[in-house]
mmCIF file of C-alpha atoms in Angstrom:
data_model
loop_
_atom_site.group_PDB
_atom_site.id
_atom_site.type_symbol
_atom_site.label_atom_id
_atom_site.label_comp_id
_atom_site.label_asym_id
_atom_site.label_seq_id
_atom_site.Cartn_x
_atom_site.Cartn_y
_atom_site.Cartn_z
ATOM 1 C CA MET V 1 19.628 266.034 141.462
ATOM 2 C CA TYR V 2 18.257 268.801 139.270
ATOM 3 C CA ARG V 3 19.933 272.166 138.936
ATOM 4 C CA PHE V 4 17.814 275.201 137.871
ATOM 5 C CA SER V 5 18.576 278.394 135.976
ATOM 6 C CA PHE V 6 16.857 281.352 134.535
ATOM 7 C CA GLY V 7 17.975 284.665 132.841
ATOM 8 C CA PRO V 8 17.858 288.010 134.494
ATOM 9 C CA TRP V 9 15.353 289.220 131.827
ATOM 10 C CA ASN V 10 12.804 286.884 133.512
ATOM 11 C CA ILE V 11 12.501 289.477 136.302
ATOM 12 C CA HIS V 12 11.377 292.536 134.449
ATOM 13 C CA GLU V 13 9.289 295.711 134.540
ATOM 14 C CA GLY V 14 6.140 294.395 132.809
ATOM 15 C CA ALA V 15 6.605 296.236 129.603
ATOM 16 C CA ASP V 16 5.388 294.381 126.462
ATOM 17 C CA PRO V 17 4.936 295.238 122.725
ATOM 18 C CA PHE V 18 1.590 296.749 123.630
ATOM 19 C CA GLY V 19 2.431 298.846 126.667
ATOM 20 C CA PRO V 20 5.115 300.412 128.767
ATOM 21 C CA ALA V 21 6.698 299.324 132.026
ATOM 22 C CA VAL V 22 4.304 298.970 135.001
ATOM 23 C CA ARG V 23 6.746 298.030 137.758
ATOM 24 C CA GLN V 24 9.974 299.483 139.270
ATOM 25 C CA SER V 25 13.173 297.909 137.807
ATOM 26 C CA TYR V 26 15.254 295.548 139.918
ATOM 27 C CA ASP V 27 18.897 296.226 139.380
ATOM 28 C CA PHE V 28 21.298 293.400 138.475
ATOM 29 C CA GLN V 29 22.577 292.771 142.031
ATOM 30 C CA GLN V 30 18.969 292.605 143.318
ATOM 31 C CA LYS V 31 18.201 290.003 140.735
ATOM 32 C CA LEU V 32 21.243 287.921 141.750
ATOM 33 C CA ALA V 33 20.066 287.880 145.340
ATOM 34 C CA VAL V 34 16.730 286.351 144.222
ATOM 35 C CA TYR V 35 18.507 283.282 142.659
ATOM 36 C CA ARG V 36 19.684 281.643 145.841
ATOM 37 C CA GLU V 37 16.531 282.739 147.629
ATOM 38 C CA LEU V 38 14.513 280.753 145.087
ATOM 39 C CA GLY V 39 16.859 277.823 145.003
ATOM 40 C CA PHE V 40 18.431 278.513 141.562
ATOM 41 C CA GLU V 41 22.116 278.008 140.878
ATOM 42 C CA GLY V 42 22.633 278.831 137.198
ATOM 43 C CA ILE V 43 22.272 282.056 135.247
ATOM 44 C CA GLN V 44 21.456 282.310 131.556
ATOM 45 C CA PHE V 45 23.273 285.243 130.073
ATOM 46 C CA HIS V 46 23.384 287.346 126.943
ATOM 47 C CA ASP V 47 26.637 289.093 126.333
ATOM 48 C CA ASP V 48 25.224 292.438 127.147
ATOM 49 C CA ASP V 49 23.554 291.249 130.300
ATOM 50 C CA ILE V 50 27.164 290.807 131.505
ATOM 51 C CA VAL V 51 28.475 293.974 129.944
ATOM 52 C CA PRO V 52 25.799 296.606 129.460
ATOM 53 C CA ASP V 53 26.274 299.024 126.494
ATOM 54 C CA ILE V 54 28.735 296.474 125.127
ATOM 55 C CA GLU V 55 29.115 298.014 121.726
ATOM 56 C CA LYS V 56 30.357 301.281 123.177
ATOM 57 C CA LYS V 57 33.265 299.630 125.042
ATOM 58 C CA SER V 58 36.690 298.422 124.102
ATOM 59 C CA TYR V 59 37.615 294.732 124.231
ATOM 60 C CA ALA V 60 39.778 295.323 127.324
ATOM 61 C CA GLU V 61 36.908 297.080 129.100
ATOM 62 C CA ILE V 62 34.513 294.292 128.145
ATOM 63 C CA MET V 63 36.750 291.496 129.521
ATOM 64 C CA LYS V 64 37.443 293.501 132.726
ATOM 65 C CA GLU V 65 33.666 293.912 133.399
ATOM 66 C CA ALA V 66 33.103 290.237 132.596
ATOM 67 C CA GLY V 67 35.733 289.286 135.089
ATOM 68 C CA ALA V 68 34.180 291.359 137.754
ATOM 69 C CA VAL V 69 30.754 289.741 137.144
ATOM 70 C CA ARG V 70 32.378 286.303 137.323
ATOM 71 C CA ARG V 71 33.885 287.165 140.668
ATOM 72 C CA GLY V 72 30.556 288.372 141.969
ATOM 73 C CA LEU V 73 28.858 285.066 140.976
ATOM 74 C CA ASP V 74 31.637 283.047 142.653
ATOM 75 C CA GLU V 75 31.015 284.965 145.935
ATOM 76 C CA LEU V 76 27.303 284.099 145.736
ATOM 77 C CA GLY V 77 27.808 280.439 144.775
ATOM 78 C CA LEU V 78 26.242 280.989 141.325
ATOM 79 C CA VAL V 79 27.468 279.845 137.910
ATOM 80 C CA ALA V 80 26.876 281.012 134.332
ATOM 81 C CA GLU V 81 25.011 278.216 132.572
ATOM 82 C CA ILE V 82 25.110 279.818 129.119
ATOM 83 C CA VAL V 83 26.189 282.883 127.250
ATOM 84 C CA ALA V 84 24.539 284.017 123.997
ATOM 85 C CA PRO V 85 25.350 286.993 121.737
ATOM 86 C CA ARG V 86 22.413 289.381 121.466
ATOM 87 C CA LEU V 87 22.589 289.722 117.677
ATOM 88 C CA TRP V 88 19.002 290.720 117.035
ATOM 89 C CA GLU V 89 18.984 294.213 118.553
ATOM 90 C CA SER V 90 21.806 295.877 116.662
ATOM 91 C CA GLU V 91 21.050 298.397 113.967
ATOM 92 C CA ARG V 92 23.497 296.322 111.850
ATOM 93 C CA THR V 93 21.338 293.138 112.027
ATOM 94 C CA ILE V 94 17.928 294.283 111.117
ATOM 95 C CA ASP V 95 18.070 292.140 108.070
ATOM 96 C CA GLY V 96 19.492 289.302 109.930
ATOM 97 C CA ALA V 97 22.850 288.637 111.430
ATOM 98 C CA PHE V 98 24.562 285.596 109.958
ATOM 99 C CA THR V 99 22.036 285.610 106.965
ATOM 100 C CA SER V 100 22.105 289.323 106.238
ATOM 101 C CA ASN V 101 22.339 290.170 102.572
ATOM 102 C CA ASP V 102 25.205 292.508 103.437
ATOM 103 C CA ALA V 103 28.610 290.806 103.793
ATOM 104 C CA LYS V 104 29.778 293.472 106.187
ATOM 105 C CA GLU V 105 26.839 292.861 108.572
ATOM 106 C CA ARG V 106 27.564 289.106 108.408
ATOM 107 C CA ALA V 107 31.103 289.821 109.314
ATOM 108 C CA TYR V 108 30.040 292.014 112.303
ATOM 109 C CA ALA V 109 27.704 289.184 113.631
ATOM 110 C CA ILE V 110 30.640 286.712 113.507
ATOM 111 C CA GLU V 111 32.995 289.107 115.325
ATOM 112 C CA ARG V 112 30.407 289.937 117.967
ATOM 113 C CA SER V 113 29.843 286.202 118.423
ATOM 114 C CA LYS V 114 33.634 285.539 118.830
ATOM 115 C CA GLN V 115 33.712 288.230 121.470
ATOM 116 C CA ALA V 116 30.856 286.558 123.208
ATOM 117 C CA VAL V 117 32.777 283.269 123.174
ATOM 118 C CA ASP V 118 35.579 285.076 124.967
ATOM 119 C CA ILE V 119 33.093 286.327 127.527
ATOM 120 C CA ALA V 120 31.739 282.846 127.983
ATOM 121 C CA ARG V 121 35.265 281.616 128.695
ATOM 122 C CA GLU V 122 35.745 284.385 131.262
ATOM 123 C CA MET V 123 32.496 283.437 132.864
ATOM 124 C CA GLY V 124 33.579 279.809 133.227
ATOM 125 C CA THR V 125 31.133 278.168 130.805
ATOM 126 C CA ASN V 126 31.648 276.482 127.429
ATOM 127 C CA ASN V 127 27.898 276.565 126.641
ATOM 128 C CA PHE V 128 27.410 279.046 123.839
ATOM 129 C CA VAL V 129 23.805 279.553 122.733
ATOM 130 C CA LEU V 130 22.647 280.692 119.364
ATOM 131 C CA TRP V 131 19.054 281.860 119.202
ATOM 132 C CA LEU V 132 18.952 282.625 115.471
ATOM 133 C CA ALA V 133 16.321 285.264 115.996
ATOM 134 C CA ARG V 134 16.426 287.198 112.668
ATOM 135 C CA GLU V 135 17.826 284.361 110.585
ATOM 136 C CA GLY V 136 14.860 284.158 108.322
ATOM 137 C CA THR V 137 12.635 286.362 106.127
ATOM 138 C CA TYR V 138 9.611 288.547 106.172
ATOM 139 C CA ILE V 139 9.035 287.587 102.494
ATOM 140 C CA ARG V 140 10.577 284.510 100.882
ATOM 141 C CA GLU V 141 11.927 286.388 97.899
ATOM 142 C CA ALA V 142 14.209 288.615 100.004
ATOM 143 C CA LYS V 143 16.873 285.897 100.668
ATOM 144 C CA ASN V 144 18.313 282.842 99.007
ATOM 145 C CA PRO V 145 17.457 279.904 101.368
ATOM 146 C CA VAL V 146 20.404 277.830 100.344
ATOM 147 C CA ASP V 147 22.892 280.593 100.638
ATOM 148 C CA SER V 148 21.389 281.519 104.102
ATOM 149 C CA VAL V 149 21.806 278.026 105.521
ATOM 150 C CA ASN V 150 25.368 277.967 104.151
ATOM 151 C CA TYR V 151 25.958 281.249 105.883
ATOM 152 C CA ILE V 152 24.874 279.904 109.138
ATOM 153 C CA VAL V 153 27.108 276.835 108.749
ATOM 154 C CA ASP V 154 30.077 279.033 107.948
ATOM 155 C CA ALA V 155 29.480 281.203 110.926
ATOM 156 C CA MET V 156 29.313 278.222 113.318
ATOM 157 C CA ASN V 157 32.386 276.720 111.763
ATOM 158 C CA GLN V 158 34.346 279.913 112.382
ATOM 159 C CA LEU V 159 33.210 279.880 116.025
ATOM 160 C CA LEU V 160 34.071 276.160 116.557
ATOM 161 C CA GLU V 161 37.564 276.803 115.105
ATOM 162 C CA TYR V 162 38.000 280.001 117.127
ATOM 163 C CA ASP V 163 37.614 278.108 120.389
ATOM 164 C CA SER V 164 38.236 274.335 120.604
ATOM 165 C CA ASN V 165 36.309 274.060 123.910
ATOM 166 C CA ILE V 166 32.951 275.684 123.195
ATOM 167 C CA ARG V 167 29.770 273.789 122.567
ATOM 168 C CA ILE V 168 27.262 275.545 120.407
ATOM 169 C CA LEU V 169 23.612 275.138 121.624
ATOM 170 C CA ILE V 170 21.120 276.139 118.826
ATOM 171 C CA GLU V 171 17.735 277.257 120.139
ATOM 172 C CA PRO V 172 15.224 276.716 117.354
ATOM 173 C CA LYS V 173 12.055 278.727 116.917
ATOM 174 C CA PRO V 174 9.702 278.787 113.888
ATOM 175 C CA ASN V 175 8.790 282.429 113.802
ATOM 176 C CA GLU V 176 8.808 285.765 115.781
ATOM 177 C CA PRO V 177 10.466 288.094 115.249
ATOM 178 C CA MET V 178 10.720 286.870 111.683
ATOM 179 C CA ASP V 179 7.770 285.589 109.654
ATOM 180 C CA HIS V 180 9.703 282.456 108.713
ATOM 181 C CA ALA V 181 12.842 281.117 110.389
ATOM 182 C CA TYR V 182 15.490 278.991 108.697
ATOM 183 C CA ILE V 183 15.982 276.714 111.646
ATOM 184 C CA PRO V 184 12.543 276.197 113.087
ATOM 185 C CA THR V 185 12.737 272.868 114.895
ATOM 186 C CA ILE V 186 15.194 270.599 116.633
ATOM 187 C CA GLY V 187 15.369 268.338 113.534
ATOM 188 C CA HIS V 188 16.615 271.323 111.601
ATOM 189 C CA THR V 189 19.019 272.040 114.416
ATOM 190 C CA LEU V 190 20.563 268.577 114.402
ATOM 191 C CA ALA V 191 20.819 268.389 110.629
ATOM 192 C CA LEU V 192 22.745 271.682 110.705
ATOM 193 C CA ALA V 193 24.998 270.259 113.476
ATOM 194 C CA TYR V 194 26.143 267.442 111.216
ATOM 195 C CA ARG V 195 27.190 269.965 108.455
ATOM 196 C CA THR V 196 29.688 271.688 110.718
ATOM 197 C CA VAL V 197 33.434 270.920 111.154
ATOM 198 C CA ASP V 198 32.842 269.394 114.559
ATOM 199 C CA PRO V 199 29.310 267.906 114.999
ATOM 200 C CA LYS V 200 30.055 266.544 118.412
ATOM 201 C CA ARG V 201 30.192 270.143 119.760
ATOM 202 C CA VAL V 202 26.927 271.259 118.313
ATOM 203 C CA GLY V 203 23.565 270.406 119.929
ATOM 204 C CA GLY V 204 20.302 271.906 120.995
ATOM 205 C CA LEU V 205 18.449 273.948 123.556
ATOM 206 C CA ILE V 206 14.718 273.306 123.437
ATOM 207 C CA GLU V 207 12.096 275.773 124.629
ATOM 208 C CA THR V 208 8.605 274.538 125.304
ATOM 209 C CA ALA V 209 6.840 277.483 123.670
ATOM 210 C CA HIS V 210 8.966 277.330 120.534
ATOM 211 C CA CYS V 211 7.903 273.754 119.962
ATOM 212 C CA ILE V 212 4.168 274.607 120.426
ATOM 213 C CA LEU V 213 4.507 277.567 118.002
ATOM 214 C CA ALA V 214 5.733 275.034 115.426
ATOM 215 C CA GLY V 215 2.681 272.894 116.082
ATOM 216 C CA LEU V 216 4.813 270.210 117.780
ATOM 217 C CA ASP V 217 4.761 268.472 121.096
ATOM 218 C CA PRO V 218 7.696 269.505 123.283
ATOM 219 C CA SER V 219 8.233 266.198 124.814
ATOM 220 C CA ASP V 220 8.614 264.583 121.393
ATOM 221 C CA GLU V 221 11.083 267.285 120.391
ATOM 222 C CA MET V 222 13.026 266.551 123.572
ATOM 223 C CA GLY V 223 12.972 262.867 123.005
ATOM 224 C CA TYR V 224 14.239 263.368 119.519
ATOM 225 C CA ALA V 225 17.223 265.321 120.722
ATOM 226 C CA LEU V 226 17.921 262.926 123.624
ATOM 227 C CA SER V 227 17.968 260.056 121.162
ATOM 228 C CA PHE V 228 21.004 261.794 119.499
ATOM 229 C CA ASP V 229 22.534 262.805 122.963
ATOM 230 C CA LYS V 230 22.065 266.338 121.778
ATOM 231 C CA LEU V 231 19.717 267.886 124.364
ATOM 232 C CA TRP V 232 22.123 270.124 126.257
ATOM 233 C CA SER V 233 19.585 272.545 127.832
ATOM 234 C CA VAL V 234 15.913 273.259 128.093
ATOM 235 C CA HIS V 235 13.873 276.414 128.600
ATOM 236 C CA LEU V 236 10.660 275.312 130.155
ATOM 237 C CA ASN V 237 7.532 277.523 130.022
ATOM 238 C CA ASP V 238 4.023 277.130 128.599
ATOM 239 C CA GLN V 239 2.040 278.457 125.687
ATOM 240 C CA ASN V 240 -1.608 278.850 124.848
ATOM 241 C CA GLY V 241 -1.834 277.960 121.195
ATOM 242 C CA LEU V 242 -0.210 279.159 117.933
ATOM 243 C CA LYS V 243 0.237 282.859 118.719
ATOM 244 C CA TYR V 244 2.976 285.111 119.952
ATOM 245 C CA ASP V 245 5.628 283.622 122.355
ATOM 246 C CA GLN V 246 3.914 283.896 125.700
ATOM 247 C CA ASP V 247 6.471 282.246 128.120
ATOM 248 C CA LYS V 248 3.841 281.379 130.582
ATOM 249 C CA SER V 249 4.779 279.627 133.893
ATOM 250 C CA PHE V 250 5.562 275.981 133.393
ATOM 251 C CA GLY V 251 2.511 273.788 133.428
ATOM 252 C CA SER V 252 0.059 276.746 133.790
ATOM 253 C CA ASP V 253 -1.631 276.071 130.457
ATOM 254 C CA ASN V 254 -1.414 272.341 129.898
ATOM 255 C CA LEU V 255 -0.502 270.155 132.915
ATOM 256 C CA ARG V 256 -0.407 266.894 130.920
ATOM 257 C CA ARG V 257 1.898 268.369 128.367
ATOM 258 C CA ALA V 258 4.194 269.506 131.153
ATOM 259 C CA PHE V 259 4.082 266.043 132.743
ATOM 260 C CA ASN V 260 5.269 264.471 129.512
ATOM 261 C CA GLN V 261 8.131 266.931 129.263
ATOM 262 C CA VAL V 262 9.350 266.108 132.818
ATOM 263 C CA ARG V 263 8.865 262.410 132.090
ATOM 264 C CA VAL V 264 11.052 262.325 128.992
ATOM 265 C CA LEU V 265 13.777 264.222 130.842
ATOM 266 C CA GLU V 266 13.507 262.182 134.090
ATOM 267 C CA GLU V 267 13.444 258.782 132.327
ATOM 268 C CA ASN V 268 16.337 259.467 130.060
ATOM 269 C CA GLY V 269 18.786 260.802 132.596
ATOM 270 C CA TYR V 270 18.662 264.443 131.742
ATOM 271 C CA GLY V 271 20.645 266.359 134.333
ATOM 272 C CA LYS V 272 23.083 263.603 135.210
ATOM 273 C CA ASN V 273 25.796 265.211 133.127
ATOM 274 C CA GLY V 274 25.358 268.598 134.758
ATOM 275 C CA GLU V 275 22.583 269.931 132.431
ATOM 276 C CA PHE V 276 20.323 272.635 133.859
ATOM 277 C CA VAL V 277 16.577 272.743 133.969
ATOM 278 C CA GLY V 278 16.301 276.234 132.537
ATOM 279 C CA LEU V 279 13.204 278.401 132.880
ATOM 280 C CA ASP V 280 12.260 281.138 130.396
ATOM 281 C CA VAL V 281 9.077 282.468 131.911
ATOM 282 C CA LYS V 282 7.555 286.004 131.932
ATOM 283 C CA VAL V 283 5.872 287.396 134.956
ATOM 284 C CA MET V 284 2.204 288.508 134.488
ATOM 285 C CA ARG V 285 1.924 292.221 133.815
ATOM 286 C CA THR V 286 -0.563 292.544 136.676
ATOM 287 C CA GLN V 287 1.923 291.485 139.420
ATOM 288 C CA PRO V 288 3.050 294.108 141.936
ATOM 289 C CA CYS V 289 6.796 294.627 142.092
ATOM 290 C CA ASP V 290 7.341 292.876 145.442
ATOM 291 C CA ILE V 291 5.886 289.617 144.167
ATOM 292 C CA SER V 292 7.036 289.848 140.585
ATOM 293 C CA TYR V 293 9.152 286.651 140.783
ATOM 294 C CA LYS V 294 6.424 284.064 141.827
ATOM 295 C CA HIS V 295 6.333 282.788 138.195
ATOM 296 C CA LEU V 296 9.892 281.486 138.711
ATOM 297 C CA GLU V 297 9.122 279.999 142.149
ATOM 298 C CA ASN V 298 5.900 278.458 140.833
ATOM 299 C CA SER V 299 7.485 277.037 137.722
ATOM 300 C CA LYS V 300 10.229 275.327 139.744
ATOM 301 C CA LYS V 301 7.696 273.883 142.194
ATOM 302 C CA MET V 302 5.640 272.552 139.364
ATOM 303 C CA PHE V 303 8.625 270.860 137.789
ATOM 304 C CA LEU V 304 9.426 269.188 141.144
ATOM 305 C CA HIS V 305 5.837 268.142 141.712
ATOM 306 C CA LEU V 306 5.762 266.573 138.211
ATOM 307 C CA VAL V 307 9.026 264.723 138.912
ATOM 308 C CA ASP V 308 7.297 263.111 141.842
ATOM 309 C CA LYS V 309 4.346 262.341 139.606
ATOM 310 C CA VAL V 310 6.660 260.647 137.138
ATOM 311 C CA ARG V 311 8.329 258.658 139.843
ATOM 312 C CA THR V 312 5.073 257.417 141.299
ATOM 313 C CA TYR V 313 3.453 256.656 137.990
ATOM 314 C CA ASP V 314 2.175 253.055 137.617
ATOM 315 C CA LYS V 315 4.157 251.958 134.567
ATOM 316 C CA GLU V 316 3.026 248.322 134.897
ATOM 317 C CA ALA V 317 -0.632 249.464 134.485
ATOM 318 C CA GLU V 318 0.540 251.425 131.544
ATOM 319 C CA ARG V 319 2.301 248.377 130.067
ATOM 320 C CA GLN V 320 -0.915 246.362 130.359
ATOM 321 C CA PHE V 321 -3.035 248.992 128.640
ATOM 322 C CA ILE V 322 -0.515 249.264 125.799
ATOM 323 C CA ALA V 323 -0.429 245.409 125.392
ATOM 324 C CA ALA V 324 -4.195 245.359 125.153
ATOM 325 C CA ARG V 325 -4.194 248.390 122.850
ATOM 326 C CA ASP V 326 -6.628 249.911 125.281
ATOM 327 C CA TYR V 327 -5.607 253.497 124.701
ATOM 328 C CA GLU V 328 -8.780 254.848 126.094
ATOM 329 C CA GLY V 329 -7.968 253.059 129.362
ATOM 330 C CA LEU V 330 -4.427 254.454 129.214
ATOM 331 C CA ASP V 331 -5.815 257.942 128.626
ATOM 332 C CA LEU V 332 -7.844 257.847 131.781
ATOM 333 C CA HIS V 333 -5.026 256.185 133.749
ATOM 334 C CA VAL V 334 -2.831 259.193 132.986
ATOM 335 C CA LEU V 335 -5.498 261.829 133.828
ATOM 336 C CA GLU V 336 -6.404 260.035 137.140
ATOM 337 C CA HIS V 337 -2.772 259.942 138.141
ATOM 338 C CA LEU V 338 -2.343 263.663 137.501
ATOM 339 C CA MET V 339 -5.561 264.320 139.471
ATOM 340 C CA GLY V 340 -4.213 262.319 142.410
ATOM 341 C CA ARG V 341 -6.786 259.604 142.180
#
């Protein structure tokens, strides 16, 4: 029943902030071939994944290239899950996009986002993701937090009014690249949704590592969004503590935490309305080029193994432990199940 997606940036050259590329690049067509080979159907896109050098091209050129990519996906039986404007790499958004102190830069961010909405429409998806990467501060005195939140609401309202079919999926993250982000958690996301002109078209995309970076449990964050019917996508990965965003393979650092994420999705019908199980995982820098996509294969396998663990879990025994308030017994019950005992 589950459909899986990942973004083309998840197959990369091994470069990181501390060192250069260590592998040969795969071109876009080679990456597309891997999708079906690994059993993936959906593609997560930024606008400039679809149209490289997007800021150097006219609107007509952009839409022509997007149409060509869409036809290529159709031929391969692939679909675009999401489209997101890459607002954090432009020279005009170094002080933020929607929350820049410069009104001209805020206007640029909105126009770039509207263009990305048009690209999403051309790609056949109404899922429009906002990762508010630079919507925050390095020092608190640099921006007015009330004005900044209002700027974000205004930008989303303009996008919702621009296209009556799009759904905005906000992907919260507490930090990195900014020291402090204005929308750090799913609770902030949903509060923001209800300030817009059409709250029913604003929801969330939860990434495992982003929750952990906020000191929160991903399954609880997912459950919170599910209780509002606002969990519209997930990016599963793993994270070792409160450090930089590692995007490790799903379940590789904390198997029990991964189990609980799969459980909350499985038991609450996630995927029945077409939602994707998205992965956002980085390949280890040490991997040779010809096996530099095992992290995707392994993450998908781990998710499906844990689905089986959820479905075979003895919930009656769990109920009895809970009724007796024997949480030590419940603790061991979960661990033994994960160990196959």
